[in-house]
mmCIF file of C-alpha atoms in Angstrom:
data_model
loop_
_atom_site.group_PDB
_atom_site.id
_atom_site.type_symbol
_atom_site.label_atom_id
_atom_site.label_comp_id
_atom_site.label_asym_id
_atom_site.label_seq_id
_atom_site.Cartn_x
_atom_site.Cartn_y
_atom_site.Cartn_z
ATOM 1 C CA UNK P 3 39.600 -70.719 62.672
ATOM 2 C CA UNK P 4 39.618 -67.482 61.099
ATOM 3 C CA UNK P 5 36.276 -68.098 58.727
ATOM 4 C CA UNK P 6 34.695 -69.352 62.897
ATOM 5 C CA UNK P 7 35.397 -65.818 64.108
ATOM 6 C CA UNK P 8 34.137 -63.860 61.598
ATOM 7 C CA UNK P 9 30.969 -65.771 61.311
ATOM 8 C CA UNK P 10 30.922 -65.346 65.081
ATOM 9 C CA UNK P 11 31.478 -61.156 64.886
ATOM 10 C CA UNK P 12 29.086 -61.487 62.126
ATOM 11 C CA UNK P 13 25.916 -63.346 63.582
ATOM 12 C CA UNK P 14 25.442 -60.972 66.688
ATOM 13 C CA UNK P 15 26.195 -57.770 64.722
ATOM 14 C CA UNK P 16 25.216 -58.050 61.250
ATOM 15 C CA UNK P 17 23.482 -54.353 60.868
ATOM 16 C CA UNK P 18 26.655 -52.971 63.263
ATOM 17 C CA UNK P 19 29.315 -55.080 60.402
ATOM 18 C CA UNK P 20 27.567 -53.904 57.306
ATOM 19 C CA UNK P 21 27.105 -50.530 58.416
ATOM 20 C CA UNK P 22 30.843 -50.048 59.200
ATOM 21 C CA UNK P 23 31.656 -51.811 56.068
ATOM 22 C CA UNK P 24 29.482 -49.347 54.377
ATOM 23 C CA UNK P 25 31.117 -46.396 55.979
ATOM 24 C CA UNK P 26 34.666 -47.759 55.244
ATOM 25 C CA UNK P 27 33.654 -48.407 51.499
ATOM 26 C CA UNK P 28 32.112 -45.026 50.911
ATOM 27 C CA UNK P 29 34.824 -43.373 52.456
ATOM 28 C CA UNK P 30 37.752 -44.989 50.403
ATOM 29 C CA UNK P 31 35.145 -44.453 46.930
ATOM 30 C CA UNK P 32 35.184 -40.742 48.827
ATOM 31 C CA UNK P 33 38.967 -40.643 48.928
ATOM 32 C CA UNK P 34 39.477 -42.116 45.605
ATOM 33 C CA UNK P 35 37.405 -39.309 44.055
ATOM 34 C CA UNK P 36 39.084 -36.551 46.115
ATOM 35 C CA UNK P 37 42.367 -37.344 44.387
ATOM 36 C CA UNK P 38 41.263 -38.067 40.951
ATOM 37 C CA UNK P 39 39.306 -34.328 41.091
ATOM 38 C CA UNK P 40 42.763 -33.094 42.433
ATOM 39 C CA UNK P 41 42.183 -32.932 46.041
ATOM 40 C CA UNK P 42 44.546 -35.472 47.448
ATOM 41 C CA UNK P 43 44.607 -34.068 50.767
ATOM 42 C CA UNK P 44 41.030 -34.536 51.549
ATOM 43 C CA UNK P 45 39.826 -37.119 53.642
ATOM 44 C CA UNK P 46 36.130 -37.606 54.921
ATOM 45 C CA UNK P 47 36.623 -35.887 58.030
ATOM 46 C CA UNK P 48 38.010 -32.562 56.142
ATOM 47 C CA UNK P 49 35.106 -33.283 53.754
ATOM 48 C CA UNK P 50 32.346 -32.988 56.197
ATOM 49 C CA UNK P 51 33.971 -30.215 57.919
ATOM 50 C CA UNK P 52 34.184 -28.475 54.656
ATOM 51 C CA UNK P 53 30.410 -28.817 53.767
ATOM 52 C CA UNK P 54 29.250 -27.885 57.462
ATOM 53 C CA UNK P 55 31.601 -24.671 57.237
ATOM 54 C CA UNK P 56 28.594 -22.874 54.855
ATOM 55 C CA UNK P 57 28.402 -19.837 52.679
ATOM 56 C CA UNK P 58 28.847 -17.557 55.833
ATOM 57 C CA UNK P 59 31.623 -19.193 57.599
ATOM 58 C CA UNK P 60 31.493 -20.209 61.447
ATOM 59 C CA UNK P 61 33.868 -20.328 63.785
ATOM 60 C CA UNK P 62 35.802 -23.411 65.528
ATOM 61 C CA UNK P 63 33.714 -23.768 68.449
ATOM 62 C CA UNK P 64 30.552 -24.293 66.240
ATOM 63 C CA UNK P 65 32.670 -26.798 63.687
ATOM 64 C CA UNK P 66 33.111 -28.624 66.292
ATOM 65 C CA UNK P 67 29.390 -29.261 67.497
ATOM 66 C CA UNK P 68 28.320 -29.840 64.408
ATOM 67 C CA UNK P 69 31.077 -32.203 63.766
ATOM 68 C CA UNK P 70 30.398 -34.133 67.347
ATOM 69 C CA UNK P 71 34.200 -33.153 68.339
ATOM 70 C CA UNK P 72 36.039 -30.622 70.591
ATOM 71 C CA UNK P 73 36.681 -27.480 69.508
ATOM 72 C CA UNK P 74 40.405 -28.232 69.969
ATOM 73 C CA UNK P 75 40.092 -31.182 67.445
ATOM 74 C CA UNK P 76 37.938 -28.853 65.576
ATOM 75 C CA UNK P 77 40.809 -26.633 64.743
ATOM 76 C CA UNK P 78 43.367 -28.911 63.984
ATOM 77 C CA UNK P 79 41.102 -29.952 61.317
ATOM 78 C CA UNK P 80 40.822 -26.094 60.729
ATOM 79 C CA UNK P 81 44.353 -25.779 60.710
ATOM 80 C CA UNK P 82 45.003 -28.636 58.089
ATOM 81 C CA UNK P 83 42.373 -27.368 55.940
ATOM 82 C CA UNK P 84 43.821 -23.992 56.339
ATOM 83 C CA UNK P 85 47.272 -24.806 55.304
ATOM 84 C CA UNK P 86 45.972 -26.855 52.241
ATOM 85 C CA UNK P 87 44.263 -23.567 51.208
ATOM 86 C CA UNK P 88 40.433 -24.640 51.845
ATOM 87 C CA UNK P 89 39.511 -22.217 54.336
ATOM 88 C CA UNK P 90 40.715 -19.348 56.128
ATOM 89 C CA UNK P 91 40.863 -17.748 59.674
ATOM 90 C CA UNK P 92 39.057 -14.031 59.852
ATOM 91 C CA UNK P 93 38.045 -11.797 62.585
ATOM 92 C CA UNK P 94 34.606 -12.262 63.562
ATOM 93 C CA UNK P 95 32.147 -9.359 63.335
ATOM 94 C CA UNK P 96 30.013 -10.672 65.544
ATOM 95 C CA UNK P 97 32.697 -11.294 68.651
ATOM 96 C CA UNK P 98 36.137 -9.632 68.615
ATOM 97 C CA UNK P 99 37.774 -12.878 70.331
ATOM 98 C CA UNK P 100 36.203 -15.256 67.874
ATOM 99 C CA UNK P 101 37.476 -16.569 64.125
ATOM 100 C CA UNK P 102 35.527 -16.740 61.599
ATOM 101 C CA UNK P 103 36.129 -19.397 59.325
ATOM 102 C CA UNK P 104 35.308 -18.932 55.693
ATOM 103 C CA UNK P 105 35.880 -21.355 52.845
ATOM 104 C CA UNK P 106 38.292 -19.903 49.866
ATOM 105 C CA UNK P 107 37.877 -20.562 46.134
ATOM 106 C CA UNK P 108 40.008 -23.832 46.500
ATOM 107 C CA UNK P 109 36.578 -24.636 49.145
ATOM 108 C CA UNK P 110 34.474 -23.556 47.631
ATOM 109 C CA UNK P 111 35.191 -25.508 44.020
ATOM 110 C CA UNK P 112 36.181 -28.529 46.663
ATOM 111 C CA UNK P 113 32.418 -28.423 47.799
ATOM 112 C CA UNK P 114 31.034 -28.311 44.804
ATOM 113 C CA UNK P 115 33.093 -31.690 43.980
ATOM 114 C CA UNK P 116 32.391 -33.318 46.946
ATOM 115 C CA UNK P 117 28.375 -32.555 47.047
ATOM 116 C CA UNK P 118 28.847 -34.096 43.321
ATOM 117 C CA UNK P 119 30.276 -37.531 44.472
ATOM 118 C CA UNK P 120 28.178 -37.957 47.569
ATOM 119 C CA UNK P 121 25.172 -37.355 45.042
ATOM 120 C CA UNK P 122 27.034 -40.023 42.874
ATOM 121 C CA UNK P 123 27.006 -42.243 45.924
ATOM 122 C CA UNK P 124 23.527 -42.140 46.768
ATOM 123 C CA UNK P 125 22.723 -42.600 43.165
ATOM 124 C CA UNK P 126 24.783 -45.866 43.322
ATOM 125 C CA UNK P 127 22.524 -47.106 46.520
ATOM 126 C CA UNK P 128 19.580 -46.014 44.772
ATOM 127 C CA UNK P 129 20.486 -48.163 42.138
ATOM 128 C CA UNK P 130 21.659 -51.038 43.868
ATOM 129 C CA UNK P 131 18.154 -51.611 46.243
ATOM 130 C CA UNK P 132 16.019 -49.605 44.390
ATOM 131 C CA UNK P 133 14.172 -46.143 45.406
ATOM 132 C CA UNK P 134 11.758 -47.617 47.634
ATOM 133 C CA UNK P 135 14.889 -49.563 49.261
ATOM 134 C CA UNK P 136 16.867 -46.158 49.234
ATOM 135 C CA UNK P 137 13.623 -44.568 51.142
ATOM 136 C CA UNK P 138 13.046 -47.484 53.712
ATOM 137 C CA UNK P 139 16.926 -47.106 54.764
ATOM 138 C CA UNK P 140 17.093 -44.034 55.075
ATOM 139 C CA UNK P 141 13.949 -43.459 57.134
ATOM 140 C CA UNK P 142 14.801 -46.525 59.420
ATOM 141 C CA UNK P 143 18.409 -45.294 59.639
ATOM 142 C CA UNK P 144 16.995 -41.926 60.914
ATOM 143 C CA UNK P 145 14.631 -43.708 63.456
ATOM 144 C CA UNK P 146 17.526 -45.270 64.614
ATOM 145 C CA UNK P 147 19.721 -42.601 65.110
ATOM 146 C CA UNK P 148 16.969 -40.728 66.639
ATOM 147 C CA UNK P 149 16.086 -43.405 69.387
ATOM 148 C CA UNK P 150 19.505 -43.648 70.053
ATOM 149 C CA UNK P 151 19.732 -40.273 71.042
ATOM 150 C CA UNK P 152 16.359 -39.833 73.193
ATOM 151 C CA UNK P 153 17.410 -42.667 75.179
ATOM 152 C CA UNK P 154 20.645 -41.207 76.161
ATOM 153 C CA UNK P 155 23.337 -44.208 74.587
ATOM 154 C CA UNK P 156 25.019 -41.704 72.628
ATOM 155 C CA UNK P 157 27.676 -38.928 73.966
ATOM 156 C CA UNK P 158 26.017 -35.249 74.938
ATOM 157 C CA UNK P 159 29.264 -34.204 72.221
ATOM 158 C CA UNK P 160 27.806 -36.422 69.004
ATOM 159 C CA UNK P 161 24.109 -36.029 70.311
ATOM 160 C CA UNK P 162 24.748 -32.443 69.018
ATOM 161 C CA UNK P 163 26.351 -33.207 65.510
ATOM 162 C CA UNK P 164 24.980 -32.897 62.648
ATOM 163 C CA UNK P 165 24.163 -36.130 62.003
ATOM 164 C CA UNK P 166 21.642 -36.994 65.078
ATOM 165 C CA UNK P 167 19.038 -34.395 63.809
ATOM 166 C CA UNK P 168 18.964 -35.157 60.049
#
């Protein structure tokens, strides 16, 4: 019965499965990596948030739309990376209420790793369907995403990540 219901998920939603699978794989090769490079406390959501903080910092509020969350979710995530030694809080020049959030030498070396593997990654799909492959998913991947978000099916919150303008 089991085999019946996966073929069953599967035949109505093969792009949706793979995709997920995908996402699921590359995250665990992600958090494999992390750990072997030393960085056993980063998982892909601290990742992102790490590479979207920049060379200038930004604060919470701006994490957060870039990440598609809340800024209250933001700085949890803030707050984890903070304690781990990634980032850290500092007044804002710009607004005297606002944080500015700056990445430390631990980020900064912690970028460099994870813009390393996520090259590796690519690499890996490159190799696997071929450049031409690598191009035609990625542009039809972007369509995608960008159709979905003209028509409206996707939150106002993760129409403003990062993601839906690549």
């Amino acid at each position: 019965m089991h085999q019946d219901a996966v073929a069953g998920a599967q035949s109505g939603s093969e792009l949706v499965t793979l995709l997920v699978g995908a996402v699921r794989g590359i995250s665990q090769v992600f958090i494999d990596r992390m750990t072997a490079a030393g960085f056993d406390d980063v998982r892909p959501t601290h990742g992102f948030a790490l590479t979207l903080v920049g060379e200038h910092g930004t604060t919470a509020t701006e994490l957060g739309r870039r990440l598609g969350m809340t800024k209250q979710s933001a700085g949890e995530v803030v707050t984890h990376l903070a304690r781990q030694g990634y980032v850290e809080r500092r007044p804002d020049p710009e607004d005297r209420r606002a944080r500015r959030i700056t990445l430390t030498t631990r980020g900064r070396e912690c970028v460099a790793i994870i813009w390393a593997e996520l090259a590796d990654v690519q690499g890996a799909w490159a190799d696997a369907v071929g450049p031409t492959g690598l191009e035609e998913l990625t542009t039809g991947l972007r369509k995608g995403l960008q159709t979905l978000r003209d028509d409206g099916r996707i939150p106002e919150a993760l129409r403003q990540a990062w993601w839906w303008s690549v």
